[in-house]
CSV table of C-alpha atoms and ligand atoms in Angstrom, one decimal:
chain,number,residue,atom,x,y,z
A,1,MET,CA,-0.1,0.0,-0.1
A,2,ALA,CA,1.2,3.5,-0.8
A,3,LYS,CA,2.8,5.4,2.2
A,4,VAL,CA,1.3,8.9,3.0
A,5,VAL,CA,3.9,11.6,3.3
A,6,ALA,CA,2.9,14.9,4.7
A,7,VAL,CA,4.9,17.7,2.8
A,8,PHE,CA,5.1,21.0,4.6
A,9,GLY,CA,6.1,24.0,2.2
A,10,ALA,CA,4.4,22.1,-0.8
A,11,THR,CA,3.4,25.4,-2.2
A,12,GLY,CA,7.0,26.7,-1.8
A,13,MET,CA,10.3,25.9,-3.5
A,14,GLN,CA,11.8,23.0,-1.3
A,15,GLY,CA,8.5,21.3,-0.5
A,16,GLY,CA,7.2,21.9,-3.9
A,17,SER,CA,9.9,19.9,-5.6
A,18,VAL,CA,9.4,17.1,-2.9
A,19,ALA,CA,5.9,17.0,-3.5
A,20,ARG,CA,6.2,16.7,-7.3
A,21,ALA,CA,8.8,14.1,-6.9
A,22,LEU,CA,6.7,12.1,-4.6
A,23,LEU,CA,3.6,12.3,-6.9
A,24,LYS,CA,5.6,10.4,-9.6
A,25,ASN,CA,6.2,7.6,-7.3
A,26,SER,CA,3.4,5.1,-6.9
A,27,ASN,CA,4.9,4.0,-3.6
A,28,TYR,CA,3.7,7.2,-2.1
A,29,LYS,CA,0.8,9.6,-1.5
A,30,VAL,CA,1.2,13.2,-0.9
A,31,ARG,CA,-0.7,15.1,1.7
A,32,ALA,CA,0.2,18.7,1.1
A,33,MET,CA,0.4,21.0,4.2
A,34,THR,CA,-0.7,24.6,3.5
A,35,ARG,CA,-2.3,27.4,5.6
A,36,ASN,CA,-4.3,28.3,2.5
A,37,PRO,CA,-5.8,25.4,0.7
A,38,ASP,CA,-7.7,27.7,-1.6
A,39,SER,CA,-4.5,29.3,-3.1
A,40,SER,CA,-3.7,28.5,-6.8
A,41,LYS,CA,-0.7,26.7,-5.8
A,42,ALA,CA,-2.7,24.5,-3.4
A,43,ARG,CA,-5.4,23.9,-6.1
A,44,LYS,CA,-2.6,22.9,-8.4
A,45,LEU,CA,-1.3,20.3,-6.2
A,46,ASN,CA,-4.7,19.0,-5.7
A,47,LYS,CA,-5.3,18.8,-9.4
A,48,SER,CA,-1.8,16.8,-9.6
A,49,GLY,CA,-3.1,14.1,-7.2
A,50,ALA,CA,-2.1,15.5,-3.7
A,51,GLU,CA,-4.5,15.6,-0.8
A,52,VAL,CA,-4.5,19.2,0.3
A,53,VAL,CA,-4.7,19.7,4.1
A,54,LYS,CA,-4.9,22.9,6.1
A,55,ALA,CA,-2.2,23.0,8.8
A,56,ASP,CA,-0.2,25.9,10.2
A,57,LEU,CA,3.1,25.3,12.0
A,58,ASP,CA,2.2,28.0,14.6
A,59,ASP,CA,-0.8,25.9,15.8
A,60,LYS,CA,0.4,22.5,16.9
A,61,SER,CA,-3.5,21.2,17.2
A,62,SER,CA,-3.8,21.7,13.5
A,63,ILE,CA,-0.6,19.6,12.9
A,64,ASP,CA,-1.6,17.0,15.2
A,65,ALA,CA,-4.9,16.5,13.3
A,66,ALA,CA,-3.3,16.5,9.8
A,67,LEU,CA,-0.6,14.0,10.6
A,68,THR,CA,-2.8,11.1,11.5
A,69,GLY,CA,-2.2,8.1,9.6
A,70,CYS,CA,1.0,9.6,7.8
A,71,TYR,CA,4.1,7.4,7.3
A,72,GLY,CA,6.5,10.1,6.7
A,73,VAL,CA,6.9,14.0,6.9
A,74,PHE,CA,8.9,16.4,5.0
A,75,GLY,CA,9.4,19.6,7.2
A,76,VAL,CA,10.7,22.9,6.3
A,77,THR,CA,10.2,26.1,8.2
A,78,ASN,CA,10.4,29.7,6.7
A,79,TYR,CA,12.6,31.8,8.7
A,80,TRP,CA,12.1,34.7,6.2
A,81,GLU,CA,8.4,34.9,6.9
A,82,TYR,CA,8.7,36.4,10.3
A,83,LEU,CA,12.7,36.8,10.6
A,84,ASP,CA,12.2,35.3,14.3
A,85,LYS,CA,14.4,32.7,15.2
A,86,SER,CA,12.3,31.8,18.4
A,87,ARG,CA,9.4,31.6,16.3
A,88,GLU,CA,10.9,29.4,13.8
A,89,ILE,CA,12.2,26.9,16.5
A,90,GLN,CA,8.8,26.7,18.3
A,91,GLN,CA,7.3,25.9,14.7
A,92,GLY,CA,9.9,23.1,14.4
A,93,ARG,CA,9.1,21.9,17.9
A,94,ASN,CA,5.3,21.8,17.1
A,95,LEU,CA,6.1,19.8,13.9
A,96,ALA,CA,8.4,17.4,15.7
A,97,ASP,CA,6.0,16.9,18.8
A,98,ALA,CA,3.1,16.1,16.3
A,99,ALA,CA,5.0,13.8,14.4
A,100,LYS,CA,6.1,12.0,17.6
A,101,ASN,CA,2.5,11.9,18.7
A,102,ALA,CA,1.4,10.6,15.4
A,103,GLY,CA,3.8,7.8,15.3
A,104,VAL,CA,5.4,8.9,12.1
A,105,LYS,CA,8.1,6.5,10.9
A,106,HIS,CA,10.5,8.8,9.1
A,107,VAL,CA,10.6,12.9,9.2
A,108,VAL,CA,12.9,14.5,6.7
A,109,PHE,CA,13.6,18.0,8.0
A,110,SER,CA,15.3,20.7,6.2
A,111,GLY,CA,17.9,21.7,8.7
A,112,LEU,CA,21.1,23.8,8.9
A,113,GLU,CA,24.1,24.1,11.0
A,114,ASN,CA,25.0,26.1,14.1
A,115,VAL,CA,27.0,28.9,12.8
A,116,LYS,CA,27.6,30.4,16.2
A,117,LEU,CA,29.1,27.0,17.3
A,118,LEU,CA,31.2,26.6,14.3
A,119,PHE,CA,32.1,30.1,13.5
A,120,GLY,CA,31.6,32.3,16.7
A,121,LYS,CA,29.0,34.5,15.1
A,122,SER,CA,25.1,34.1,15.3
A,123,CYS,CA,23.4,33.5,12.0
A,124,GLN,CA,19.7,33.4,13.1
A,125,HIS,CA,18.3,31.6,10.1
A,126,PHE,CA,20.9,28.8,10.4
A,127,ASP,CA,21.2,28.5,14.2
A,128,GLY,CA,17.3,28.1,14.9
A,129,LYS,CA,17.2,25.0,12.2
A,130,TRP,CA,20.1,23.5,14.2
A,131,GLU,CA,18.2,23.9,17.5
A,132,ILE,CA,15.1,22.1,15.9
A,133,GLU,CA,17.5,19.4,14.7
A,134,GLU,CA,18.7,18.9,18.3
A,135,TYR,CA,15.1,19.0,19.6
A,136,MET,CA,14.1,16.2,17.1
A,137,ALA,CA,17.2,14.1,18.3
A,138,GLU,CA,16.4,14.8,22.0
A,139,ILE,CA,12.8,13.5,21.7
A,140,GLY,CA,14.0,10.3,19.9
A,141,LEU,CA,12.2,11.1,16.4
A,142,PRO,CA,13.4,9.1,13.7
A,143,TYR,CA,14.6,11.9,11.6
A,144,THR,CA,17.0,12.7,8.8
A,145,SER,CA,18.3,16.3,8.4
A,146,VAL,CA,18.8,17.5,4.9
A,147,ARG,CA,20.7,20.6,4.7
A,148,TYR,CA,20.4,22.6,1.5
A,149,SER,CA,23.2,24.7,-0.1
A,150,GLU,CA,22.7,28.2,-1.7
A,151,TYR,CA,20.0,27.8,-4.3
A,152,MET,CA,21.0,27.9,-7.7
A,153,GLU,CA,17.5,29.6,-8.3
A,154,ASN,CA,18.5,32.7,-6.3
A,155,ILE,CA,20.4,34.1,-9.2
A,156,LEU,CA,16.7,34.7,-10.6
A,157,GLY,CA,15.6,36.7,-7.5
A,158,ASP,CA,17.4,37.7,-4.3
A,159,LEU,CA,21.0,37.3,-6.0
A,160,LYS,CA,20.2,38.6,-9.4
A,161,PRO,CA,23.2,40.3,-10.8
A,162,ILE,CA,23.7,44.1,-11.0
A,163,LYS,CA,24.1,45.6,-14.3
A,164,GLY,CA,27.2,48.0,-14.3
A,165,PRO,CA,27.5,51.2,-16.7
A,166,ASP,CA,29.7,49.2,-18.8
A,167,GLY,CA,26.9,46.8,-19.6
A,168,VAL,CA,28.6,44.0,-17.6
A,169,TYR,CA,26.4,42.0,-15.3
A,170,TYR,CA,28.1,41.9,-11.7
A,171,LEU,CA,27.6,39.1,-9.3
A,172,ASP,CA,27.6,41.1,-6.2
A,173,ILE,CA,27.8,38.3,-3.5
A,174,PRO,CA,30.2,38.6,-0.6
A,175,VAL,CA,32.1,35.6,-0.8
A,176,GLY,CA,35.4,36.6,-2.3
A,177,ASP,CA,36.8,34.0,-4.5
A,178,HIS,CA,36.0,31.1,-2.1
A,179,PRO,CA,34.2,28.2,-3.6
A,180,ILE,CA,30.6,27.8,-2.6
A,181,HIS,CA,28.1,24.9,-2.6
A,182,SER,CA,24.8,25.3,-4.6
A,183,ILE,CA,21.9,23.1,-5.3
A,184,SER,CA,18.8,23.5,-7.4
A,185,ALA,CA,16.2,23.5,-4.7
A,186,GLY,CA,13.6,23.2,-7.4
A,187,GLU,CA,14.8,19.8,-8.4
A,188,ALA,CA,16.0,18.3,-5.0
A,189,GLY,CA,12.9,16.7,-4.3
A,190,VAL,CA,14.2,13.6,-6.3
A,191,ALA,CA,17.0,13.1,-3.6
A,192,ILE,CA,14.6,13.7,-0.6
A,193,VAL,CA,12.5,10.7,-2.1
A,194,SER,CA,15.6,8.7,-2.2
A,195,VAL,CA,16.0,9.4,1.6
A,196,PHE,CA,12.4,8.3,2.1
A,197,ASP,CA,13.1,5.1,0.1
A,198,ASN,CA,16.1,4.2,2.4
A,199,PRO,CA,15.2,4.9,6.0
A,200,SER,CA,17.7,2.4,7.6
A,201,ASP,CA,20.4,4.2,5.6
A,202,TYR,CA,19.6,7.8,6.5
A,203,ILE,CA,17.6,8.1,9.9
A,204,GLY,CA,19.7,9.8,12.2
A,205,LYS,CA,22.0,11.2,9.6
A,206,LYS,CA,22.6,14.8,8.5
A,207,ILE,CA,23.0,15.0,4.7
A,208,GLY,CA,24.6,18.0,2.9
A,209,LEU,CA,22.9,18.6,-0.4
A,210,SER,CA,24.9,20.1,-3.1
A,211,GLY,CA,25.1,19.8,-7.0
A,212,ASP,CA,28.3,22.0,-7.3
A,213,LEU,CA,31.1,23.8,-5.6
A,214,SER,CA,32.4,26.8,-7.5
A,215,THR,CA,33.9,30.2,-7.0
A,216,LEU,CA,32.2,33.4,-8.2
A,217,THR,CA,34.6,33.7,-11.2
A,218,GLU,CA,33.9,30.3,-12.3
A,219,THR,CA,30.0,30.9,-11.7
A,220,ALA,CA,30.5,34.0,-13.9
A,221,GLU,CA,32.3,32.4,-16.5
A,222,VAL,CA,29.6,29.5,-16.9
A,223,LEU,CA,26.9,32.5,-17.3
A,224,THR,CA,29.1,34.3,-19.9
A,225,ARG,CA,29.7,30.9,-21.9
A,226,HIS,CA,26.0,30.1,-22.2
A,227,LEU,CA,24.3,33.6,-22.1
A,228,SER,CA,26.4,35.2,-24.7
A,229,PRO,CA,26.5,38.0,-25.8
A,230,LEU,CA,25.7,38.9,-22.0
A,231,GLN,CA,28.8,39.1,-19.9
A,232,PHE,CA,29.2,38.3,-16.1
A,233,LYS,CA,32.1,39.0,-13.7
A,234,PRO,CA,32.3,38.8,-9.9
A,235,GLY,CA,31.5,42.0,-8.1
A,236,ASN,CA,33.5,43.4,-5.2
A,237,MET,CA,30.9,43.6,-2.5
A,238,THR,CA,32.1,43.0,1.0
A,239,SER,CA,30.1,41.4,3.8
A,240,GLU,CA,30.3,44.7,5.9
A,241,GLN,CA,28.5,46.7,2.7
A,242,PHE,CA,26.1,43.7,2.4
A,243,ALA,CA,25.2,43.9,6.1
A,244,SER,CA,24.1,47.5,5.8
A,245,LEU,CA,21.9,47.0,2.8
A,246,ASP,CA,18.5,48.3,3.4
A,247,PHE,CA,16.5,45.1,3.7
A,248,PRO,CA,15.3,43.0,6.8
A,249,GLY,CA,17.8,40.4,7.4
A,250,ALA,CA,20.8,41.7,5.4
A,251,ALA,CA,23.1,41.4,8.3
A,252,ASP,CA,21.9,37.8,9.0
A,253,LEU,CA,22.9,37.0,5.3
A,254,ALA,CA,26.2,38.8,5.6
A,255,VAL,CA,27.2,36.5,8.6
A,256,MET,CA,26.0,33.6,6.4
A,257,PHE,CA,28.3,34.7,3.5
A,258,GLU,CA,31.1,35.0,6.1
A,259,PHE,CA,30.4,31.4,7.1
A,260,TYR,CA,30.4,30.2,3.6
A,261,GLN,CA,34.0,31.6,3.1
A,262,SER,CA,35.2,30.0,6.4
A,263,GLY,CA,35.2,26.4,4.7
A,264,LYS,CA,33.1,25.1,7.5
A,265,MET,CA,30.0,24.5,5.7
A,266,VAL,CA,30.2,20.7,4.9
A,267,ARG,CA,28.1,19.5,2.0
A,268,ASP,CA,28.4,16.2,0.0
A,269,ILE,CA,28.2,16.4,-3.6
A,270,GLU,CA,28.9,12.5,-4.2
A,271,LEU,CA,26.1,11.5,-1.7
A,272,THR,CA,23.7,13.9,-3.3
A,273,ARG,CA,24.4,12.4,-6.7
A,274,LYS,CA,23.9,9.2,-5.2
A,275,LEU,CA,20.5,9.9,-4.1
A,276,ASP,CA,19.6,11.6,-7.5
A,277,PRO,CA,22.1,10.7,-10.2
A,278,ASN,CA,20.5,13.6,-12.3
A,279,THR,CA,21.5,16.2,-9.8
A,280,LYS,CA,22.7,19.3,-11.8
A,281,THR,CA,26.0,21.0,-11.7
A,282,TRP,CA,25.6,24.8,-12.1
A,283,GLU,CA,26.7,24.6,-15.8
A,284,GLN,CA,24.0,22.0,-16.4
A,285,TRP,CA,21.3,24.1,-14.4
A,286,VAL,CA,22.3,27.1,-16.4
A,287,VAL,CA,21.9,25.4,-19.8
A,288,ALA,CA,18.5,24.0,-18.6
A,289,ASN,CA,17.1,27.4,-17.6
A,290,ARG,CA,18.9,29.5,-20.3
A,291,ASP,CA,15.8,31.2,-21.6
A,292,GLN,CA,14.4,32.1,-18.3
A,293,LEU,CA,17.7,33.5,-17.3
A,294,MET,CA,18.2,35.4,-20.6
A,295,ALA,CA,14.7,37.0,-20.1
A,296,THR,CA,15.3,37.8,-16.4
A,297,PHE,CA,18.5,39.5,-17.0
A,298,LYS,CA,17.6,41.3,-20.0
A,299,ARG,CA,15.0,43.0,-18.0
A,300,ILE,CA,17.6,44.3,-15.5
A,301,LYS,CA,18.0,48.1,-15.7
B,401,LIG,P1,9.3,29.3,0.2
B,401,LIG,O1,9.3,29.0,-1.4
B,401,LIG,O2,9.4,30.7,0.3
B,401,LIG,O3,7.9,28.7,0.6
B,401,LIG,C1,7.6,28.9,2.1
B,401,LIG,C2,6.7,27.7,2.4
B,401,LIG,O4,6.5,27.5,3.8
B,401,LIG,C3,5.3,27.8,1.8
B,401,LIG,O5,5.0,26.5,1.1
B,401,LIG,C4,4.3,28.1,2.8
B,401,LIG,O6,3.1,27.5,2.8
B,401,LIG,C5,5.1,27.4,4.0
B,401,LIG,N1,4.9,28.0,5.3
B,401,LIG,C6,5.4,29.2,5.9
B,401,LIG,N2,4.9,29.3,7.0
B,401,LIG,C7,4.2,28.3,7.2
B,401,LIG,C8,3.3,27.9,8.4
B,401,LIG,N3,3.2,28.6,9.6
B,401,LIG,N4,2.5,26.9,8.6
B,401,LIG,C9,2.7,26.1,7.5
B,401,LIG,N5,3.4,26.2,6.4
B,401,LIG,C10,4.1,27.5,6.3
B,401,LIG,O7,10.4,28.8,1.0
B,401,LIG,P2,11.5,27.5,0.7
B,401,LIG,O8,12.5,28.5,-0.1
B,401,LIG,O9,11.1,26.4,0.2
B,401,LIG,O10,12.0,27.3,2.3
B,401,LIG,C11,12.4,28.5,3.1
B,401,LIG,C12,13.4,28.1,3.9
B,401,LIG,O11,14.6,27.7,3.1
B,401,LIG,C13,14.0,29.3,4.8
B,401,LIG,O12,13.7,28.8,6.2
B,401,LIG,C14,15.3,29.4,4.5
B,401,LIG,O13,16.3,29.7,5.6
B,401,LIG,C15,15.7,28.0,4.0
B,401,LIG,N6,16.9,28.0,2.9
B,401,LIG,C16,17.1,28.8,2.0
B,401,LIG,C17,18.2,28.6,1.2
B,401,LIG,C18,18.3,29.7,0.0
B,401,LIG,O14,19.3,29.6,-0.8
B,401,LIG,N7,17.2,30.5,-0.4
B,401,LIG,C19,19.1,27.8,1.3
B,401,LIG,C20,19.1,26.8,2.5
B,401,LIG,C21,17.9,27.0,3.3
B,401,LIG,P3,1.6,28.2,2.7
B,401,LIG,O15,2.0,29.7,2.5
B,401,LIG,O16,1.0,27.7,1.6
B,401,LIG,O17,1.1,28.0,4.1
């Protein structure tokens, strides 16, 4: 009989990819968790075969009810909605407690490391996810932590290049020329399904998902090679300059970029490719998304 997996964030980037990958596999049934079952994304999931259930990570009773009869749970918390570490931790605890009470056999949680412990500076959106991982271990939940890298998709949004007066597109990401891990979050769902497929191999493990490790110079070279005649170069933004940018969470992201440069962020390209042999490198992702990249960058003034 197909196993029911509740997918949090199914209307978003990570969970959406997990839901799509599970829906292609007859061993699983998807229960898509959302605060708004009437949204267009929720309705699309329902049309694709998912059961859509209303649940809010801030409301434990709603999760308790929604997890009844589930074999597995994919959990993701969204720090960026409230920029509140305590609230994110409480959401993760609510998810963990509800999964424990419902007797869920395997929780795959989107965690991250404790930057404060590893690097000495607090990074709210990382440290909170580590505290959730710790809580899951403490209550004896059968869980796997999957730690994503920088999304490749960020180049289309939050990390879009800046067009210089010379017409060159500059990648203004404060990482110097240190190699950075990246993953297509929109495709990583296939690897997550492999984790669900092999519980005895992965319960109790932390898996660092990555499709590539490249410097900003290499990142820009790939873009220039495939998006010609557009040209790309690394920018020279420092983390201090990034921290003072005028948007909420800029300082927290600046610490993350410093942490990236420390080399203490461990990801495993080989294991990611074992979980999904079609995991894309940066170059493969750029080639596959060339049209969308081109259209997005041409709109940059
Ligand atoms: P996303 O695309 O912005 O979508 C957020 C999802 O979270 C939506 O599906 C939303 O569902 C759901 N959600 C938010 N609050 C909820 C609540 N209270 N109860 C139930 N569901 C809730 O998010 P994402 O990119 O998949 O994941 C965001 C997380 O990824 C962040 O915490 C971030 O730190 C982490 N991350 C990001 C990167 C990166 O490079 N961007 C890398 C590693 C980790 P509804 O609105 O339908 O309820």
